[in-house]
Amino acid sequence: MKDGRRRAQGPPAMQAKTDKGLETFMIQIRTAAASDNEQIFQLHLRAFGGRKDESELVERIRVSDGYVPELSLVAVDEESGEIVGHALFSKAAIYDLAQSSEVLVLAPIAVDPAYQRQGIGGHLIREGIARSEAMDFKLILLIGHPSYYPRFGFEPAGRHGLVLMQFVVPDEVFMVLELAEGELARMRDERKGMVGELKYPQTFFA
């Protein structure tokens, strides 16, 4: 198991004590339930300034073939019962001319503005990584801030022979995390050079 990450044991996955101002509260990370759907929608609305794109993306992924129920994670304030964070890992694929390989993508992820900068996003990401590894997924890819995601082991994907054509983004924000050690080298060798192009499912395009 790479980097000493633990395997997930199922919900409740973990508990983290976090400081919010002078107040201490407990956050539980667990699998999202159907009864959480409206709270998750409203959470993404708050986190993204009232923009609906991320809320609607979650809804589209939830009814798609790429949805993995165990990898839709919520952070819950145990005292209030309110959902204050959500992270969604879902299926995508890397393509070359000869073949495709199933991978995961992380998007979207949100934390309630009142609870931001407390480490909740990090707890969600770490739990998602642990569960993804336990489910034998090999790679996770994302588009994200280059000064934040490397702390979880993500690296620029381009240096490993991966390309992204669907979105025009700086090279450093397109990142990959290898869950199975040697997977990227194996793919590069197998495909004689460039590993391939990450393609997000049509679900990501309204």
PDB file of C-alpha atoms in Angstrom:
ATOM      1  CA  MET A   1       0.000   0.000   0.000  1.00  0.00           C
ATOM      2  CA  LYS A   2       1.679   3.171  -1.242  1.00  0.00           C
ATOM      3  CA  ASP A   3       2.743   5.983   1.133  1.00  0.00           C
ATOM      4  CA  GLY A   4       1.367   4.141   4.162  1.00  0.00           C
ATOM      5  CA  ARG A   5      -2.252   4.980   3.325  1.00  0.00           C
ATOM      6  CA  ARG A   6      -4.738   2.874   5.234  1.00  0.00           C
ATOM      7  CA  ARG A   7      -7.526   0.914   3.639  1.00  0.00           C
ATOM      8  CA  ALA A   8     -11.030   2.226   4.231  1.00  0.00           C
ATOM      9  CA  GLN A   9     -13.215   0.280   6.624  1.00  0.00           C
ATOM     10  CA  GLY A  10     -16.572   1.640   5.460  1.00  0.00           C
ATOM     11  CA  PRO A  11     -18.857   4.221   7.066  1.00  0.00           C
ATOM     12  CA  PRO A  12     -18.423   5.890   9.448  1.00  0.00           C
ATOM     13  CA  ALA A  13     -15.023   6.219   7.809  1.00  0.00           C
ATOM     14  CA  MET A  14     -13.333   8.572  10.240  1.00  0.00           C
ATOM     15  CA  GLN A  15     -13.829  11.304  12.745  1.00  0.00           C
ATOM     16  CA  ALA A  16     -11.749  14.469  12.875  1.00  0.00           C
ATOM     17  CA  LYS A  17     -11.655  17.060  15.611  1.00  0.00           C
ATOM     18  CA  THR A  18     -11.455  20.516  14.063  1.00  0.00           C
ATOM     19  CA  ASP A  19     -11.348  24.047  15.446  1.00  0.00           C
ATOM     20  CA  LYS A  20     -13.857  26.577  14.136  1.00  0.00           C
ATOM     21  CA  GLY A  21     -12.840  29.874  15.685  1.00  0.00           C
ATOM     22  CA  LEU A  22     -12.714  29.291  19.431  1.00  0.00           C
ATOM     23  CA  GLU A  23     -15.229  26.492  19.146  1.00  0.00           C
ATOM     24  CA  THR A  24     -14.284  22.826  18.898  1.00  0.00           C
ATOM     25  CA  PHE A  25     -16.588  20.496  16.993  1.00  0.00           C
ATOM     26  CA  MET A  26     -16.546  16.957  15.662  1.00  0.00           C
ATOM     27  CA  ILE A  27     -16.752  16.155  11.975  1.00  0.00           C
ATOM     28  CA  GLN A  28     -17.779  12.722  10.742  1.00  0.00           C
ATOM     29  CA  ILE A  29     -16.851  11.621   7.233  1.00  0.00           C
ATOM     30  CA  ARG A  30     -19.313   9.098   5.806  1.00  0.00           C
ATOM     31  CA  THR A  31     -20.852   7.841   2.582  1.00  0.00           C
ATOM     32  CA  ALA A  32     -23.553  10.099   1.180  1.00  0.00           C
ATOM     33  CA  ALA A  33     -27.104   8.752   1.389  1.00  0.00           C
ATOM     34  CA  ALA A  34     -30.075   9.467  -0.864  1.00  0.00           C
ATOM     35  CA  SER A  35     -31.581  11.524   1.955  1.00  0.00           C
ATOM     36  CA  ASP A  36     -28.541  13.853   1.743  1.00  0.00           C
ATOM     37  CA  ASN A  37     -29.153  14.918  -1.856  1.00  0.00           C
ATOM     38  CA  GLU A  38     -30.856  18.238  -1.147  1.00  0.00           C
ATOM     39  CA  GLN A  39     -28.315  19.219   1.508  1.00  0.00           C
ATOM     40  CA  ILE A  40     -25.488  18.402  -0.909  1.00  0.00           C
ATOM     41  CA  PHE A  41     -27.109  20.525  -3.624  1.00  0.00           C
ATOM     42  CA  GLN A  42     -27.453  23.480  -1.256  1.00  0.00           C
ATOM     43  CA  LEU A  43     -23.905  23.016   0.075  1.00  0.00           C
ATOM     44  CA  HIS A  44     -22.394  23.367  -3.397  1.00  0.00           C
ATOM     45  CA  LEU A  45     -24.562  26.417  -4.017  1.00  0.00           C
ATOM     46  CA  ARG A  46     -23.189  28.084  -0.887  1.00  0.00           C
ATOM     47  CA  ALA A  47     -19.605  27.045  -1.572  1.00  0.00           C
ATOM     48  CA  PHE A  48     -19.651  28.375  -5.128  1.00  0.00           C
ATOM     49  CA  GLY A  49     -21.400  31.672  -4.468  1.00  0.00           C
ATOM     50  CA  GLY A  50     -24.844  30.649  -5.660  1.00  0.00           C
ATOM     51  CA  ARG A  51     -23.633  29.167  -8.953  1.00  0.00           C
ATOM     52  CA  LYS A  52     -25.556  25.998  -9.849  1.00  0.00           C
ATOM     53  CA  ASP A  53     -22.972  24.336 -12.092  1.00  0.00           C
ATOM     54  CA  GLU A  54     -21.359  22.163  -9.425  1.00  0.00           C
ATOM     55  CA  SER A  55     -24.683  21.249  -7.768  1.00  0.00           C
ATOM     56  CA  GLU A  56     -26.112  20.167 -11.105  1.00  0.00           C
ATOM     57  CA  LEU A  57     -22.930  18.281 -11.990  1.00  0.00           C
ATOM     58  CA  VAL A  58     -23.302  16.211  -8.813  1.00  0.00           C
ATOM     59  CA  GLU A  59     -26.878  15.383  -9.782  1.00  0.00           C
ATOM     60  CA  ARG A  60     -25.862  14.303 -13.294  1.00  0.00           C
ATOM     61  CA  ILE A  61     -23.010  12.127 -12.045  1.00  0.00           C
ATOM     62  CA  ARG A  62     -25.284  10.516  -9.458  1.00  0.00           C
ATOM     63  CA  VAL A  63     -27.510   9.041 -12.183  1.00  0.00           C
ATOM     64  CA  SER A  64     -24.663   8.131 -14.551  1.00  0.00           C
ATOM     65  CA  ASP A  65     -22.724   4.923 -15.156  1.00  0.00           C
ATOM     66  CA  GLY A  66     -19.650   6.579 -13.703  1.00  0.00           C
ATOM     67  CA  TYR A  67     -21.135   7.023 -10.243  1.00  0.00           C
ATOM     68  CA  VAL A  68     -19.503   5.030  -7.438  1.00  0.00           C
ATOM     69  CA  PRO A  69     -21.781   5.343  -4.355  1.00  0.00           C
ATOM     70  CA  GLU A  70     -18.975   4.578  -1.882  1.00  0.00           C
ATOM     71  CA  LEU A  71     -16.941   7.481  -3.291  1.00  0.00           C
ATOM     72  CA  SER A  72     -19.535  10.189  -2.707  1.00  0.00           C
ATOM     73  CA  LEU A  73     -18.428  11.428   0.713  1.00  0.00           C
ATOM     74  CA  VAL A  74     -19.946  13.944   3.073  1.00  0.00           C
ATOM     75  CA  ALA A  75     -18.556  15.717   6.126  1.00  0.00           C
ATOM     76  CA  VAL A  76     -21.166  16.131   8.840  1.00  0.00           C
ATOM     77  CA  ASP A  77     -21.061  18.440  11.858  1.00  0.00           C
ATOM     78  CA  GLU A  78     -22.036  15.921  14.537  1.00  0.00           C
ATOM     79  CA  GLU A  79     -23.628  18.489  16.806  1.00  0.00           C
ATOM     80  CA  SER A  80     -25.940  20.067  14.235  1.00  0.00           C
ATOM     81  CA  GLY A  81     -26.223  17.123  11.838  1.00  0.00           C
ATOM     82  CA  GLU A  82     -25.552  19.553   8.990  1.00  0.00           C
ATOM     83  CA  ILE A  83     -23.576  18.488   5.932  1.00  0.00           C
ATOM     84  CA  VAL A  84     -20.651  20.902   5.720  1.00  0.00           C
ATOM     85  CA  GLY A  85     -18.507  19.239   3.067  1.00  0.00           C
ATOM     86  CA  HIS A  86     -18.812  16.939   0.052  1.00  0.00           C
ATOM     87  CA  ALA A  87     -16.333  15.264  -2.301  1.00  0.00           C
ATOM     88  CA  LEU A  88     -17.195  13.150  -5.318  1.00  0.00           C
ATOM     89  CA  PHE A  89     -14.873  10.681  -7.042  1.00  0.00           C
ATOM     90  CA  SER A  90     -16.326   9.168 -10.221  1.00  0.00           C
ATOM     91  CA  LYS A  91     -15.212   7.134 -13.226  1.00  0.00           C
ATOM     92  CA  ALA A  92     -13.541   8.480 -16.348  1.00  0.00           C
ATOM     93  CA  ALA A  93     -11.122   6.937 -18.835  1.00  0.00           C
ATOM     94  CA  ILE A  94      -7.694   7.366 -20.383  1.00  0.00           C
ATOM     95  CA  TYR A  95      -7.676   6.685 -24.122  1.00  0.00           C
ATOM     96  CA  ASP A  96      -5.062   6.051 -26.747  1.00  0.00           C
ATOM     97  CA  LEU A  97      -5.513   4.735 -30.282  1.00  0.00           C
ATOM     98  CA  ALA A  98      -5.585   1.116 -29.199  1.00  0.00           C
ATOM     99  CA  GLN A  99      -7.293   0.924 -25.825  1.00  0.00           C
ATOM    100  CA  SER A 100      -8.851   2.662 -22.840  1.00  0.00           C
ATOM    101  CA  SER A 101      -8.240   2.390 -19.108  1.00  0.00           C
ATOM    102  CA  GLU A 102     -10.760   3.177 -16.367  1.00  0.00           C
ATOM    103  CA  VAL A 103      -9.642   5.788 -13.835  1.00  0.00           C
ATOM    104  CA  LEU A 104     -11.221   8.087 -11.260  1.00  0.00           C
ATOM    105  CA  VAL A 105     -11.601  11.851 -11.342  1.00  0.00           C
ATOM    106  CA  LEU A 106     -12.145  14.055  -8.301  1.00  0.00           C
ATOM    107  CA  ALA A 107     -14.801  16.701  -8.957  1.00  0.00           C
ATOM    108  CA  PRO A 108     -16.502  18.502  -7.495  1.00  0.00           C
ATOM    109  CA  ILE A 109     -15.429  19.085  -3.919  1.00  0.00           C
ATOM    110  CA  ALA A 110     -16.951  21.731  -1.637  1.00  0.00           C
ATOM    111  CA  VAL A 111     -16.854  22.901   1.965  1.00  0.00           C
ATOM    112  CA  ASP A 112     -19.401  25.250   3.500  1.00  0.00           C
ATOM    113  CA  PRO A 113     -17.926  28.786   3.629  1.00  0.00           C
ATOM    114  CA  ALA A 114     -18.471  28.912   7.406  1.00  0.00           C
ATOM    115  CA  TYR A 115     -16.290  25.792   7.819  1.00  0.00           C
ATOM    116  CA  GLN A 116     -13.527  26.463   5.316  1.00  0.00           C
ATOM    117  CA  ARG A 117      -9.816  26.545   6.218  1.00  0.00           C
ATOM    118  CA  GLN A 118     -10.353  23.980   8.955  1.00  0.00           C
ATOM    119  CA  GLY A 119      -8.969  20.916   7.141  1.00  0.00           C
ATOM    120  CA  ILE A 120     -12.329  19.399   6.247  1.00  0.00           C
ATOM    121  CA  GLY A 121     -11.544  19.242   2.527  1.00  0.00           C
ATOM    122  CA  GLY A 122      -8.339  17.406   3.341  1.00  0.00           C
ATOM    123  CA  HIS A 123     -10.172  14.825   5.442  1.00  0.00           C
ATOM    124  CA  LEU A 124     -12.599  14.201   2.563  1.00  0.00           C
ATOM    125  CA  ILE A 125      -9.786  13.820   0.045  1.00  0.00           C
ATOM    126  CA  ARG A 126      -7.751  11.452   2.221  1.00  0.00           C
ATOM    127  CA  GLU A 127     -10.765   9.255   2.891  1.00  0.00           C
ATOM    128  CA  GLY A 128     -11.631   9.213  -0.799  1.00  0.00           C
ATOM    129  CA  ILE A 129      -8.071   8.211  -1.673  1.00  0.00           C
ATOM    130  CA  ALA A 130      -8.094   5.410   0.916  1.00  0.00           C
ATOM    131  CA  ARG A 131     -11.418   4.060  -0.337  1.00  0.00           C
ATOM    132  CA  SER A 132     -10.354   4.299  -3.991  1.00  0.00           C
ATOM    133  CA  GLU A 133      -7.205   2.331  -3.230  1.00  0.00           C
ATOM    134  CA  ALA A 134      -9.184  -0.289  -1.284  1.00  0.00           C
ATOM    135  CA  MET A 135     -11.488  -0.684  -4.307  1.00  0.00           C
ATOM    136  CA  ASP A 136      -8.429  -1.355  -6.522  1.00  0.00           C
ATOM    137  CA  PHE A 137      -8.631   1.777  -8.641  1.00  0.00           C
ATOM    138  CA  LYS A 138      -5.185   2.593 -10.004  1.00  0.00           C
ATOM    139  CA  LEU A 139      -5.233   6.351 -10.779  1.00  0.00           C
ATOM    140  CA  ILE A 140      -7.071   9.491  -9.667  1.00  0.00           C
ATOM    141  CA  LEU A 141      -6.925  12.626 -11.817  1.00  0.00           C
ATOM    142  CA  LEU A 142      -8.160  16.154 -11.256  1.00  0.00           C
ATOM    143  CA  ILE A 143      -8.007  19.778 -12.290  1.00  0.00           C
ATOM    144  CA  GLY A 144      -7.036  21.723  -9.191  1.00  0.00           C
ATOM    145  CA  HIS A 145      -4.810  24.204  -7.436  1.00  0.00           C
ATOM    146  CA  PRO A 146      -1.133  23.247  -7.864  1.00  0.00           C
ATOM    147  CA  SER A 147      -0.147  24.420  -4.385  1.00  0.00           C
ATOM    148  CA  TYR A 148      -2.873  22.409  -2.605  1.00  0.00           C
ATOM    149  CA  TYR A 149      -3.173  18.940  -4.109  1.00  0.00           C
ATOM    150  CA  PRO A 150       0.507  17.883  -4.055  1.00  0.00           C
ATOM    151  CA  ARG A 151       0.215  17.448  -0.267  1.00  0.00           C
ATOM    152  CA  PHE A 152      -1.994  14.425  -1.026  1.00  0.00           C
ATOM    153  CA  GLY A 153       0.500  12.981  -3.507  1.00  0.00           C
ATOM    154  CA  PHE A 154      -0.839  14.480  -6.753  1.00  0.00           C
ATOM    155  CA  GLU A 155       1.688  15.421  -9.436  1.00  0.00           C
ATOM    156  CA  PRO A 156       1.424  17.212 -12.793  1.00  0.00           C
ATOM    157  CA  ALA A 157      -0.042  14.633 -15.164  1.00  0.00           C
ATOM    158  CA  GLY A 158       1.817  15.872 -18.221  1.00  0.00           C
ATOM    159  CA  ARG A 159       5.172  14.711 -16.913  1.00  0.00           C
ATOM    160  CA  HIS A 160       3.762  11.161 -16.934  1.00  0.00           C
ATOM    161  CA  GLY A 161       2.632  11.262 -20.551  1.00  0.00           C
ATOM    162  CA  LEU A 162      -1.001  12.225 -19.915  1.00  0.00           C
ATOM    163  CA  VAL A 163      -2.852  14.917 -21.847  1.00  0.00           C
ATOM    164  CA  LEU A 164      -6.149  16.734 -21.395  1.00  0.00           C
ATOM    165  CA  MET A 165      -7.851  18.159 -24.474  1.00  0.00           C
ATOM    166  CA  GLN A 166     -11.422  18.798 -23.317  1.00  0.00           C
ATOM    167  CA  PHE A 167     -10.481  21.766 -21.111  1.00  0.00           C
ATOM    168  CA  VAL A 168      -7.899  24.463 -21.742  1.00  0.00           C
ATOM    169  CA  VAL A 169      -6.019  24.704 -18.438  1.00  0.00           C
ATOM    170  CA  PRO A 170      -2.401  25.383 -17.404  1.00  0.00           C
ATOM    171  CA  ASP A 171      -0.277  22.248 -17.360  1.00  0.00           C
ATOM    172  CA  GLU A 172       0.349  22.464 -13.612  1.00  0.00           C
ATOM    173  CA  VAL A 173      -3.356  22.236 -12.647  1.00  0.00           C
ATOM    174  CA  PHE A 174      -3.933  18.917 -14.456  1.00  0.00           C
ATOM    175  CA  MET A 175      -2.746  16.369 -11.902  1.00  0.00           C
ATOM    176  CA  VAL A 176      -2.615  12.641 -11.254  1.00  0.00           C
ATOM    177  CA  LEU A 177      -2.232  10.428  -8.193  1.00  0.00           C
ATOM    178  CA  GLU A 178      -0.904   6.908  -8.661  1.00  0.00           C
ATOM    179  CA  LEU A 179      -2.600   4.467  -6.271  1.00  0.00           C
ATOM    180  CA  ALA A 180      -0.897   1.359  -7.630  1.00  0.00           C
ATOM    181  CA  GLU A 181       2.858   1.855  -7.602  1.00  0.00           C
ATOM    182  CA  GLY A 182       4.349   1.595 -11.082  1.00  0.00           C
ATOM    183  CA  GLU A 183       0.998   1.914 -12.880  1.00  0.00           C
ATOM    184  CA  LEU A 184       1.989   4.984 -14.888  1.00  0.00           C
ATOM    185  CA  ALA A 185       5.327   3.474 -15.917  1.00  0.00           C
ATOM    186  CA  ARG A 186       3.547   0.265 -16.905  1.00  0.00           C
ATOM    187  CA  MET A 187       1.039   2.159 -19.036  1.00  0.00           C
ATOM    188  CA  ARG A 188       3.746   4.243 -20.694  1.00  0.00           C
ATOM    189  CA  ASP A 189       5.753   1.127 -21.551  1.00  0.00           C
ATOM    190  CA  GLU A 190       2.682  -0.739 -22.774  1.00  0.00           C
ATOM    191  CA  ARG A 191       1.617   2.157 -24.983  1.00  0.00           C
ATOM    192  CA  LYS A 192       5.118   2.871 -26.318  1.00  0.00           C
ATOM    193  CA  GLY A 193       5.440   6.420 -25.020  1.00  0.00           C
ATOM    194  CA  MET A 194       2.535   8.753 -24.290  1.00  0.00           C
ATOM    195  CA  VAL A 195       0.129   7.196 -21.781  1.00  0.00           C
ATOM    196  CA  GLY A 196      -2.963   8.737 -23.338  1.00  0.00           C
ATOM    197  CA  GLU A 197      -5.685  11.345 -23.121  1.00  0.00           C
ATOM    198  CA  LEU A 198      -7.944  11.711 -20.096  1.00  0.00           C
ATOM    199  CA  LYS A 199     -11.541  12.095 -21.226  1.00  0.00           C
ATOM    200  CA  TYR A 200     -14.213  13.200 -18.799  1.00  0.00           C
ATOM    201  CA  PRO A 201     -17.598  11.563 -19.482  1.00  0.00           C
ATOM    202  CA  GLN A 202     -20.310  13.550 -21.253  1.00  0.00           C
ATOM    203  CA  THR A 203     -21.901  13.860 -17.819  1.00  0.00           C
ATOM    204  CA  PHE A 204     -19.445  16.701 -17.119  1.00  0.00           C
ATOM    205  CA  PHE A 205     -20.804  18.765 -19.987  1.00  0.00           C
ATOM    206  CA  ALA A 206     -24.290  20.198 -19.495  1.00  0.00           C
TER     207      ALA A 206
END
